[in-house]
Short mmCIF file of C-alpha atoms and ligand atoms in Angstrom, two decimals:
data_model
loop_
_atom_site.label_atom_id
_atom_site.label_comp_id
_atom_site.label_asym_id
_atom_site.label_seq_id
_atom_site.Cartn_x
_atom_site.Cartn_y
_atom_site.Cartn_z
CA MET A 1 -14.00 -72.46 6.81
CA ILE A 2 -12.42 -74.38 3.97
CA LYS A 3 -12.82 -78.09 3.55
CA VAL A 4 -10.77 -80.53 1.40
CA MET A 5 -12.67 -83.68 0.66
CA LYS A 6 -10.93 -86.65 -0.99
CA PHE A 7 -12.98 -89.56 -2.54
CA GLY A 8 -11.42 -92.98 -3.04
CA GLY A 9 -11.89 -95.50 -5.87
CA THR A 10 -14.91 -97.33 -4.43
CA SER A 11 -16.64 -93.93 -3.69
CA LEU A 12 -16.35 -93.35 -7.46
CA GLY A 13 -16.55 -96.89 -8.57
CA SER A 14 -19.94 -96.80 -10.43
CA GLY A 15 -22.69 -94.28 -11.49
CA GLU A 16 -24.47 -95.05 -8.20
CA ALA A 17 -21.38 -94.31 -6.11
CA MET A 18 -20.70 -91.14 -7.94
CA ASP A 19 -24.28 -90.13 -7.40
CA ARG A 20 -23.81 -90.76 -3.57
CA THR A 21 -20.53 -88.95 -3.64
CA SER A 22 -22.05 -85.98 -5.53
CA ASP A 23 -24.87 -85.73 -2.97
CA ILE A 24 -22.25 -85.52 -0.12
CA ILE A 25 -20.44 -82.79 -1.88
CA LYS A 26 -23.62 -80.81 -2.76
CA ARG A 27 -25.04 -80.93 0.88
CA GLU A 28 -21.62 -79.71 2.25
CA PRO A 29 -22.13 -75.94 3.10
CA ALA A 30 -18.43 -75.02 3.54
CA LYS A 31 -16.16 -73.66 0.88
CA LYS A 32 -14.42 -76.68 -0.52
CA ALA A 33 -11.95 -78.42 -2.89
CA ILE A 34 -12.39 -82.02 -3.89
CA VAL A 35 -9.59 -84.53 -4.67
CA VAL A 36 -10.45 -87.69 -6.42
CA SER A 37 -8.97 -91.19 -7.15
CA ALA A 38 -9.57 -93.02 -10.22
CA MET A 39 -12.67 -95.26 -10.41
CA SER A 40 -11.86 -98.44 -8.73
CA GLY A 41 -10.02 -100.89 -11.22
CA VAL A 42 -8.99 -98.24 -13.56
CA THR A 43 -5.41 -97.82 -12.28
CA ASN A 44 -4.85 -101.58 -12.50
CA ALA A 45 -6.22 -101.64 -16.06
CA LEU A 46 -3.74 -98.86 -17.03
CA ILE A 47 -0.91 -100.82 -15.53
CA ALA A 48 -2.04 -103.91 -17.36
CA ALA A 49 -2.17 -101.97 -20.58
CA MET A 50 1.57 -101.03 -20.26
CA ASN A 51 2.50 -104.72 -19.66
CA ASP A 52 0.72 -105.86 -22.87
CA SER A 53 1.77 -104.25 -26.10
CA GLU A 54 -0.47 -106.27 -28.41
CA THR A 55 -4.07 -106.70 -27.47
CA VAL A 56 -4.85 -104.66 -24.36
CA PRO A 57 -4.36 -100.94 -25.18
CA ARG A 58 -7.03 -100.54 -27.96
CA GLY A 59 -9.58 -102.67 -26.18
CA MET A 60 -8.80 -101.01 -22.95
CA VAL A 61 -9.36 -97.48 -24.03
CA ASP A 62 -12.77 -98.50 -25.39
CA LYS A 63 -13.61 -100.16 -22.11
CA LEU A 64 -12.65 -97.04 -20.11
CA ARG A 65 -14.86 -95.01 -22.38
CA GLU A 66 -17.76 -97.43 -21.73
CA LYS A 67 -17.15 -97.56 -17.92
CA HIS A 68 -17.17 -93.72 -17.57
CA LEU A 69 -20.13 -93.26 -19.96
CA GLN A 70 -22.05 -95.86 -18.08
CA ALA A 71 -21.45 -93.98 -14.84
CA ALA A 72 -22.53 -90.78 -16.50
CA THR A 73 -25.83 -92.21 -18.03
CA GLY A 74 -29.02 -91.03 -16.39
CA ARG A 75 -26.99 -88.76 -14.17
CA MET A 76 -26.25 -85.83 -16.46
CA ASP A 77 -28.65 -83.54 -18.23
CA GLU A 78 -28.42 -83.35 -22.02
CA ASN A 79 -26.00 -80.31 -22.29
CA ASN A 80 -23.76 -81.60 -19.57
CA MET A 81 -23.70 -84.95 -21.18
CA ALA A 82 -22.78 -83.56 -24.54
CA ALA A 83 -19.90 -81.50 -23.07
CA PHE A 84 -18.69 -84.48 -20.95
CA GLN A 85 -18.53 -86.69 -24.09
CA VAL A 86 -16.49 -84.32 -26.04
CA ARG A 87 -14.04 -83.88 -23.29
CA LEU A 88 -13.90 -87.57 -22.47
CA ASP A 89 -13.16 -88.41 -26.01
CA ASP A 90 -10.42 -85.90 -26.10
CA ARG A 91 -8.87 -87.33 -22.89
CA LEU A 92 -9.15 -90.81 -24.16
CA GLU A 93 -7.57 -89.97 -27.56
CA LYS A 94 -4.52 -88.60 -25.56
CA LEU A 95 -4.28 -91.72 -23.66
CA ASP A 96 -4.35 -93.71 -26.79
CA ASP A 97 -1.57 -91.70 -28.21
CA LEU A 98 0.37 -92.00 -24.97
CA LEU A 99 0.07 -95.81 -24.78
CA GLU A 100 1.23 -96.03 -28.42
CA PHE A 101 4.22 -93.92 -27.68
CA TYR A 102 4.90 -95.87 -24.47
CA HIS A 103 4.96 -99.13 -26.43
CA LYS A 104 7.45 -97.81 -28.96
CA LYS A 105 9.85 -96.20 -26.60
CA GLU A 106 12.76 -98.00 -25.09
CA ASP A 107 13.14 -95.89 -21.91
CA ARG A 108 9.57 -96.25 -20.71
CA ILE A 109 10.06 -95.72 -17.02
CA MET A 110 9.75 -91.96 -17.41
CA ILE A 111 6.36 -92.10 -18.93
CA GLN A 112 4.92 -94.94 -16.87
CA ASP A 113 3.66 -92.46 -14.33
CA ALA A 114 1.91 -90.30 -16.92
CA VAL A 115 -0.11 -93.36 -18.12
CA GLN A 116 -0.93 -94.35 -14.56
CA SER A 117 -2.36 -90.87 -13.87
CA TRP A 118 -4.98 -91.21 -16.60
CA GLY A 119 -7.66 -92.75 -14.31
CA GLU A 120 -7.95 -89.57 -12.14
CA ARG A 121 -8.14 -87.39 -15.25
CA LEU A 122 -11.22 -89.48 -16.39
CA SER A 123 -12.99 -89.67 -12.94
CA SER A 124 -12.47 -86.01 -12.23
CA LEU A 125 -14.30 -85.19 -15.53
CA THR A 126 -17.13 -87.51 -14.76
CA LEU A 127 -17.72 -86.38 -11.39
CA THR A 128 -17.64 -82.74 -12.40
CA TYR A 129 -20.40 -83.08 -14.94
CA ILE A 130 -22.49 -85.11 -12.64
CA LEU A 131 -22.07 -82.32 -10.10
CA ARG A 132 -22.84 -79.62 -12.68
CA SER A 133 -26.18 -81.53 -13.45
CA LYS A 134 -27.02 -81.04 -9.79
CA ASP A 135 -26.31 -77.36 -10.06
CA VAL A 136 -22.97 -77.43 -8.24
CA GLU A 137 -20.44 -75.06 -9.82
CA ALA A 138 -17.76 -77.77 -10.19
CA VAL A 139 -14.65 -77.36 -12.43
CA PRO A 140 -12.32 -80.15 -13.32
CA MET A 141 -8.65 -79.44 -12.54
CA LEU A 142 -5.67 -81.41 -13.37
CA SER A 143 -2.77 -81.54 -10.89
CA GLU A 144 -0.59 -79.76 -13.42
CA GLU A 145 -3.33 -76.96 -13.72
CA VAL A 146 -3.46 -76.40 -10.06
CA GLY A 147 0.22 -76.63 -9.65
CA ILE A 148 1.01 -79.73 -7.55
CA VAL A 149 4.86 -79.76 -7.69
CA ALA A 150 6.51 -83.13 -7.08
CA SER A 151 9.91 -84.75 -7.46
CA GLY A 152 11.50 -88.18 -6.76
CA MET A 153 11.64 -91.58 -8.24
CA PRO A 154 8.88 -92.69 -10.64
CA GLY A 155 5.96 -94.13 -8.58
CA ASN A 156 7.37 -92.66 -5.36
CA GLY A 157 6.92 -88.90 -5.74
CA THR A 158 7.06 -86.39 -2.90
CA ALA A 159 5.20 -83.19 -3.09
CA ASP A 160 7.05 -79.76 -2.70
CA LEU A 161 4.59 -78.39 -0.17
CA ALA A 162 5.92 -74.74 -0.34
CA ALA A 163 5.95 -74.50 -4.06
CA THR A 164 2.58 -76.21 -4.27
CA SER A 165 1.05 -73.93 -1.73
CA LYS A 166 2.16 -70.92 -3.63
CA ASN A 167 0.64 -72.27 -6.80
CA LEU A 168 -2.64 -73.28 -5.18
CA MET A 169 -3.18 -69.86 -3.69
CA LEU A 170 -3.02 -68.49 -7.18
CA THR A 171 -4.96 -71.23 -9.07
CA ILE A 172 -7.73 -72.58 -6.87
CA GLY A 173 -7.62 -70.16 -3.94
CA PRO A 174 -9.62 -67.56 -5.60
CA MET A 175 -12.07 -70.19 -7.04
CA ILE A 176 -12.74 -71.64 -3.73
CA GLU A 177 -13.31 -68.19 -2.18
CA GLU A 178 -15.89 -67.52 -4.73
CA GLY A 179 -17.71 -70.76 -4.17
CA TRP A 180 -16.57 -72.63 -7.06
CA VAL A 181 -15.77 -76.32 -6.47
CA PRO A 182 -12.51 -77.58 -8.11
CA ILE A 183 -12.45 -81.32 -8.67
CA ILE A 184 -8.77 -82.06 -8.69
CA THR A 185 -7.00 -85.17 -9.90
CA GLY A 186 -5.35 -87.05 -6.98
CA PHE A 187 -2.36 -89.49 -7.17
CA TYR A 188 0.21 -87.36 -8.98
CA GLY A 189 1.94 -84.11 -9.17
CA CYS A 190 4.36 -82.69 -11.77
CA GLU A 191 8.04 -82.08 -11.87
CA ARG A 192 9.19 -78.57 -12.72
CA LEU A 193 9.54 -79.60 -16.41
CA GLY A 194 5.94 -80.85 -16.35
CA ARG A 195 6.47 -84.60 -16.22
CA PRO A 196 3.76 -86.29 -14.08
CA ILE A 197 5.06 -88.22 -11.07
CA THR A 198 2.81 -90.38 -8.98
CA PHE A 199 2.88 -90.70 -5.27
CA GLY A 200 2.64 -94.58 -5.15
CA ARG A 201 -0.53 -96.77 -5.00
CA GLY A 202 -3.31 -95.22 -3.06
CA GLY A 203 -1.62 -91.88 -3.35
CA SER A 204 -4.67 -89.71 -3.78
CA ASP A 205 -5.03 -89.59 0.11
CA TYR A 206 -1.65 -87.93 0.14
CA SER A 207 -2.86 -85.45 -2.64
CA GLY A 208 -5.71 -84.58 -0.47
CA ALA A 209 -3.41 -83.65 2.40
CA VAL A 210 -1.11 -81.79 0.14
CA VAL A 211 -3.97 -79.62 -1.26
CA ALA A 212 -5.35 -79.15 2.34
CA ASN A 213 -1.88 -77.95 3.39
CA GLY A 214 -1.66 -75.80 0.25
CA VAL A 215 -4.94 -73.96 0.79
CA ASN A 216 -4.70 -73.85 4.53
CA ALA A 217 -7.80 -75.86 4.89
CA ASP A 218 -9.66 -76.01 8.24
CA VAL A 219 -10.40 -79.78 7.71
CA LEU A 220 -9.37 -82.66 5.45
CA GLU A 221 -11.92 -85.58 4.99
CA ILE A 222 -10.81 -88.89 3.38
CA TRP A 223 -14.11 -90.51 2.11
CA THR A 224 -13.79 -94.27 1.73
CA ASP A 225 -15.64 -97.56 2.01
CA VAL A 226 -15.36 -98.12 5.69
CA THR A 227 -16.53 -96.22 8.75
CA GLY A 228 -13.15 -94.65 9.74
CA PHE A 229 -9.90 -95.89 10.93
CA MET A 230 -10.48 -99.25 12.53
CA SER A 231 -8.74 -101.38 15.22
CA ALA A 232 -7.63 -103.72 12.33
CA ASP A 233 -8.24 -104.33 8.68
CA PRO A 234 -11.89 -105.41 8.69
CA ARG A 235 -11.16 -107.83 5.88
CA ILE A 236 -8.85 -109.74 8.24
CA VAL A 237 -10.66 -109.14 11.56
CA PRO A 238 -14.38 -108.77 11.00
CA GLU A 239 -14.99 -107.64 14.60
CA ALA A 240 -12.55 -104.70 14.09
CA ARG A 241 -14.07 -101.49 15.54
CA THR A 242 -13.80 -97.89 14.49
CA ILE A 243 -11.42 -95.83 16.50
CA HIS A 244 -13.23 -92.37 17.05
CA ASP A 245 -10.29 -90.27 17.96
CA MET A 246 -6.74 -90.81 17.08
CA ASP A 247 -3.34 -88.89 17.38
CA TYR A 248 -1.60 -88.06 14.24
CA GLY A 249 1.40 -90.26 15.30
CA GLU A 250 -0.71 -93.30 15.81
CA ALA A 251 -2.36 -92.99 12.35
CA ALA A 252 1.03 -92.31 10.66
CA GLU A 253 2.65 -95.39 12.18
CA LEU A 254 -0.18 -97.69 11.30
CA ALA A 255 -0.51 -96.34 7.72
CA TYR A 256 3.31 -96.69 7.20
CA PHE A 257 3.22 -100.30 8.43
CA GLY A 258 0.29 -101.52 6.37
CA ALA A 259 -3.14 -100.00 7.36
CA LYS A 260 -4.30 -99.34 3.69
CA VAL A 261 -7.10 -96.99 4.78
CA LEU A 262 -4.57 -94.18 4.52
CA HIS A 263 -1.61 -93.72 2.20
CA PRO A 264 1.42 -93.72 4.43
CA ARG A 265 2.24 -90.11 3.76
CA THR A 266 -1.14 -88.52 4.27
CA ILE A 267 -0.52 -87.40 7.83
CA GLU A 268 2.56 -85.21 7.52
CA PRO A 269 1.31 -82.40 5.31
CA ALA A 270 -1.91 -82.09 7.43
CA LYS A 271 -0.03 -82.26 10.76
CA ARG A 272 2.37 -79.48 9.73
CA LYS A 273 -0.64 -77.04 9.71
CA ASN A 274 -2.54 -78.79 12.40
CA ILE A 275 -5.41 -79.75 10.07
CA PRO A 276 -7.65 -82.44 11.57
CA VAL A 277 -7.98 -85.34 9.20
CA TRP A 278 -11.43 -87.20 9.22
CA VAL A 279 -11.84 -90.70 7.81
CA LYS A 280 -15.53 -91.06 6.64
CA ASN A 281 -17.66 -93.59 5.04
CA THR A 282 -19.30 -92.56 1.77
CA PHE A 283 -21.90 -95.40 2.23
CA LYS A 284 -22.71 -94.17 5.65
CA PRO A 285 -22.15 -90.41 5.46
CA ASP A 286 -23.81 -89.63 8.79
CA ALA A 287 -21.57 -91.95 10.83
CA TYR A 288 -18.84 -90.12 12.95
CA GLY A 289 -15.92 -91.98 11.50
CA THR A 290 -12.45 -91.12 12.82
CA LYS A 291 -10.96 -87.79 13.67
CA ILE A 292 -7.09 -87.66 13.47
CA PHE A 293 -5.54 -84.76 15.31
CA SER A 294 -2.94 -83.72 17.78
CA MET A 295 -4.16 -85.53 20.86
CA LYS A 296 -2.46 -87.24 23.81
CA THR A 297 -4.05 -90.61 24.49
CA ALA A 298 -4.87 -91.59 28.06
CA GLY A 299 -3.53 -95.24 28.59
CA THR A 300 -6.67 -97.16 29.29
CA THR A 301 -6.49 -100.02 26.76
CA LEU A 302 -3.38 -102.02 26.21
CA LEU A 303 -3.58 -101.91 22.44
CA ARG A 304 -5.71 -99.69 20.09
CA SER A 305 -4.94 -101.04 16.65
CA VAL A 306 -2.79 -103.46 14.61
CA ALA A 307 -1.61 -103.62 11.12
CA MET A 308 0.69 -105.68 8.99
CA LYS A 309 3.08 -105.09 6.19
CA THR A 310 3.55 -108.14 3.99
CA ASP A 311 5.84 -108.94 1.04
CA LEU A 312 8.93 -108.18 3.23
CA SER A 313 12.43 -109.98 3.43
CA VAL A 314 14.85 -109.97 6.27
CA VAL A 315 18.36 -109.49 5.08
CA LYS A 316 21.32 -110.06 7.55
CA PHE A 317 24.73 -108.82 6.96
CA TYR A 318 27.52 -110.55 8.90
CA SER A 319 30.96 -109.13 9.69
CA SER A 320 32.94 -109.81 12.86
CA GLU A 321 32.69 -106.83 15.06
CA ILE A 322 30.44 -104.81 12.79
CA ALA A 323 29.40 -102.83 15.76
CA TYR A 324 32.97 -101.45 16.03
CA GLN A 325 32.84 -100.26 12.51
CA PRO A 326 30.14 -97.41 12.33
CA SER A 327 31.36 -96.53 8.89
CA LEU A 328 30.56 -100.00 7.66
CA LEU A 329 27.08 -99.79 9.07
CA THR A 330 26.66 -96.47 7.22
CA LYS A 331 28.00 -97.90 4.09
CA ILE A 332 25.71 -100.85 4.09
CA LEU A 333 22.54 -98.89 4.90
CA GLU A 334 23.49 -96.24 2.22
CA SER A 335 23.83 -99.00 -0.28
CA VAL A 336 20.53 -100.77 0.83
CA ASN A 337 18.47 -97.48 0.71
CA ALA A 338 19.87 -96.16 -2.51
CA ASN A 339 17.21 -95.63 -5.21
CA GLY A 340 14.50 -94.81 -2.60
CA VAL A 341 14.40 -98.42 -1.08
CA SER A 342 12.45 -98.21 2.40
CA THR A 343 13.76 -100.00 5.37
CA TYR A 344 10.83 -101.06 7.69
CA ALA A 345 13.13 -102.33 10.47
CA VAL A 346 16.71 -102.32 11.59
CA SER A 347 18.65 -104.06 14.30
CA THR A 348 22.14 -104.66 15.17
CA SER A 349 24.25 -106.89 17.18
CA LEU A 350 28.01 -107.24 17.65
CA SER A 351 28.52 -108.95 14.19
CA THR A 352 25.17 -108.56 12.46
CA LEU A 353 23.05 -105.89 10.83
CA ALA A 354 19.56 -107.10 10.01
CA VAL A 355 17.09 -105.05 7.96
CA ALA A 356 13.47 -105.71 6.78
CA LEU A 357 13.06 -104.59 3.25
CA PRO A 358 10.34 -104.82 0.48
CA SER A 359 10.90 -108.24 -1.14
CA SER A 360 10.63 -106.52 -4.54
CA SER A 361 13.83 -104.63 -3.79
CA ILE A 362 15.98 -107.59 -3.07
CA PRO A 363 17.59 -108.23 -6.55
CA GLU A 364 18.70 -104.52 -6.68
CA VAL A 365 19.89 -104.37 -3.09
CA MET A 366 21.91 -107.71 -3.61
CA GLU A 367 23.44 -106.24 -6.63
CA ARG A 368 24.55 -103.01 -4.84
CA VAL A 369 25.75 -104.66 -1.57
CA GLY A 370 27.76 -106.93 -3.75
CA MET A 371 30.18 -104.05 -4.23
CA LEU A 372 30.81 -104.21 -0.38
CA ARG A 373 32.00 -107.87 -0.54
CA GLU A 374 35.36 -107.16 0.81
CA ASP A 375 33.86 -105.74 3.95
CA ILE A 376 30.94 -108.17 4.51
CA GLU A 377 31.62 -111.82 5.34
CA SER A 378 28.15 -113.10 4.36
CA VAL A 379 24.71 -112.09 3.62
CA THR A 380 21.49 -114.10 4.20
CA VAL A 381 17.97 -113.36 2.88
CA LYS A 382 14.75 -114.74 4.51
CA GLU A 383 11.87 -114.14 2.23
CA ASP A 384 8.05 -114.18 2.90
CA MET A 385 8.23 -112.12 6.03
CA ALA A 386 5.53 -109.66 7.45
CA LEU A 387 5.87 -106.85 9.86
CA ILE A 388 3.22 -106.43 12.61
CA CYS A 389 2.69 -102.99 13.99
CA ALA A 390 0.92 -102.83 17.31
CA VAL A 391 -0.18 -99.31 18.44
CA GLY A 392 -1.26 -98.58 22.02
CA ASP A 393 -1.83 -95.70 24.42
CA SER A 394 1.66 -94.46 25.26
CA LEU A 395 3.33 -97.77 24.87
CA LEU A 396 6.51 -96.67 26.54
CA GLU A 397 4.77 -95.72 29.76
CA ASN A 398 2.72 -98.83 29.82
CA THR A 399 5.04 -101.32 31.30
CA GLY A 400 4.79 -105.01 30.25
CA VAL A 401 3.09 -104.47 26.98
CA ALA A 402 5.90 -106.26 24.99
CA ALA A 403 5.82 -109.14 27.34
CA LYS A 404 1.99 -109.58 26.82
CA VAL A 405 2.25 -109.15 23.03
CA PHE A 406 5.02 -111.67 22.67
CA ALA A 407 3.26 -114.09 25.02
CA VAL A 408 0.41 -114.22 22.45
CA VAL A 409 2.93 -114.63 19.62
CA ALA A 410 4.62 -117.56 21.37
CA GLU A 411 1.30 -119.09 22.19
CA ILE A 412 0.47 -119.56 18.53
CA GLY A 413 3.96 -120.69 17.72
CA ALA A 414 4.97 -117.76 15.43
CA ASN A 415 8.75 -117.26 15.27
CA VAL A 416 9.80 -113.58 15.82
CA GLU A 417 12.49 -112.77 13.43
CA MET A 418 13.09 -109.05 14.39
CA ILE A 419 11.87 -106.54 17.06
CA SER A 420 11.66 -102.79 17.11
CA GLU A 421 10.57 -101.52 20.47
CA GLY A 422 11.00 -98.16 21.86
CA ALA A 423 11.83 -96.41 18.55
CA SER A 424 8.32 -94.96 18.57
CA ASP A 425 6.32 -93.86 21.59
CA VAL A 426 3.13 -95.44 20.26
CA ALA A 427 4.12 -98.61 18.30
CA LEU A 428 5.72 -101.93 18.91
CA ASN A 429 6.92 -103.50 15.60
CA PHE A 430 8.06 -107.07 15.01
CA VAL A 431 8.65 -109.38 12.08
CA VAL A 432 7.10 -112.81 11.74
CA PRO A 433 6.67 -115.26 8.75
CA SER A 434 4.01 -114.08 6.43
CA SER A 435 2.19 -117.39 6.89
CA ARG A 436 1.57 -116.62 10.55
CA ALA A 437 0.88 -112.89 10.28
CA ILE A 438 -2.92 -113.11 9.99
CA ASP A 439 -3.03 -115.49 13.03
CA VAL A 440 -0.98 -113.05 15.06
CA ILE A 441 -3.19 -110.04 14.08
CA ARG A 442 -6.40 -111.95 14.94
CA LYS A 443 -5.11 -113.23 18.13
CA LEU A 444 -3.77 -109.91 19.37
CA HIS A 445 -7.05 -108.29 18.47
CA GLU A 446 -8.91 -110.93 20.33
CA MET A 447 -6.93 -110.68 23.41
CA TYR A 448 -6.17 -106.96 23.74
CA ILE A 449 -8.64 -105.06 21.53
CA GLY A 450 -11.72 -107.03 20.73
P1 LIG B 501 -10.10 -95.94 -1.15
O1 LIG B 501 -10.29 -96.50 -2.55
O2 LIG B 501 -11.21 -95.10 -0.66
O3 LIG B 501 -8.81 -95.12 -1.08
P2 LIG B 501 -8.75 -98.24 0.15
O4 LIG B 501 -9.23 -99.47 -0.45
O5 LIG B 501 -7.45 -97.64 -0.29
O6 LIG B 501 -10.03 -97.14 -0.09
O7 LIG B 501 -8.81 -98.22 1.75
C1 LIG B 501 -9.96 -98.66 2.44
C2 LIG B 501 -9.70 -100.10 2.87
O8 LIG B 501 -8.63 -100.18 3.79
C3 LIG B 501 -10.78 -100.72 3.59
O9 LIG B 501 -11.86 -101.29 2.73
C4 LIG B 501 -10.15 -101.72 4.36
O10 LIG B 501 -10.30 -102.98 3.96
C5 LIG B 501 -8.60 -101.45 4.44
N1 LIG B 501 -8.07 -101.16 5.76
C6 LIG B 501 -6.92 -101.77 6.07
N2 LIG B 501 -6.63 -101.44 7.41
C7 LIG B 501 -7.68 -100.76 7.75
C8 LIG B 501 -8.03 -100.17 9.14
N3 LIG B 501 -7.15 -100.22 10.17
N4 LIG B 501 -9.13 -99.43 9.15
C9 LIG B 501 -9.93 -99.34 8.19
N5 LIG B 501 -9.73 -100.01 6.98
C10 LIG B 501 -8.54 -100.61 6.82
N1 LIG B 502 -5.83 -94.56 -8.41
C1 LIG B 502 -4.52 -94.68 -7.62
C2 LIG B 502 -4.46 -96.15 -7.15
O1 LIG B 502 -5.31 -96.94 -7.52
C3 LIG B 502 -4.53 -93.77 -6.46
C4 LIG B 502 -5.60 -93.92 -5.47
O2 LIG B 502 -6.61 -94.65 -5.60
O3 LIG B 502 -5.43 -93.32 -4.35
O4 LIG B 502 -3.48 -96.40 -6.59
MG1 LIG B 503 -6.81 -95.71 -0.77
#
């Protein structure tokens, strides 16, 4: 039995949290590998340091030293503390050099991900020495040392599962077998030439799944600050309940459309090897949480969970009889999606193609589609949109779900800008103005889940 356990930022956010996390690891009898996020707030601080060339970097490196030393104080024996301090200073010195280099360089985008990856390099070291002080044979491992191979655009990497698996079998495979516990940095992998590339914010969940896939784990556990995958974000809907058992498809749809509890790409590497994913609460380790696996849901409730993706814009392209010009549709979508831009919804009519895109991508998308001006008659953009994703038990078989959902939306007077129904067996997606999204989520929860 091999377990991969991933711990998020709040589970490592202070000395106390690290203490709790290290107890959870120590009491786990299975052979295991650990994947860590940065301590909460650290990735944001690193991004801030890149945006400010004058004052932040120096002060920030000192603050990071303080934060990690504070977490370690009183939780390491003398020898481990001494070893930890030497290695922490070494890593911080490298960060200092990297930030200096970053601010001197014109072409910065290529080292942005390296800077962002530093939080995980520091937290993995801290947790390791706390564990060693509790007699756990922990070993700090960087993604490049274990061989997580990635490619793609900066900030949006994808792991090469086959290459990574080969590497992991050679690097951590034997360690795990012998009972050592690698403490692996989450959030990034490396291109073949060694450059770090991150998996996007919240990407350590995906790292956990990539490692689980690579070592053929029996279980992947995502340890966070809530008790499992819930029927809605508990910050928006305080009455949200834990969903005990979930199908891979349901979890993947909800994560993609905004349920922050899992990085959108976490499910795929686990599902490929049929590895169950458990979402557990570090602060209530004995609670069941959520088990995500290959399960066919039996249609008893209308909806099981709702999520929302904000900061979207709806772009509409008009051209008479666009529907009769499939090559134009393809050209527009290719131009929209170049550079890795995600399309969250698409719909067409005789003369319109509408897409929901991240608002941050609009300037580049408009520039690209400008090249198609001879084919397109006009383009409109509606900003401040949100996509609602409602997941239910076999939605397609459950007649009348859409009517019930839209009755609620109409009742609170929210305008539906786009609808995507039937594309997924489990999810019904639609776009409303951001200002109404929270009301829609709360009302749907109250009517059909709560
Ligand atoms: P971590 O640092 O452990 O990765 P995150 O902050 O990334 O944790 O994710 C956990 C948070 O996700 C929760 O605190 C909760 O507010 C939010 N969240 C959003 N949607 C859901 C949901 N459906 N179920 C549980 N939590 C959710
Ligand atoms: N530290 C990274 C972030 O804040 C990755 C993660 O926490 O999963 O986005
Ligand atoms: Mg997260």
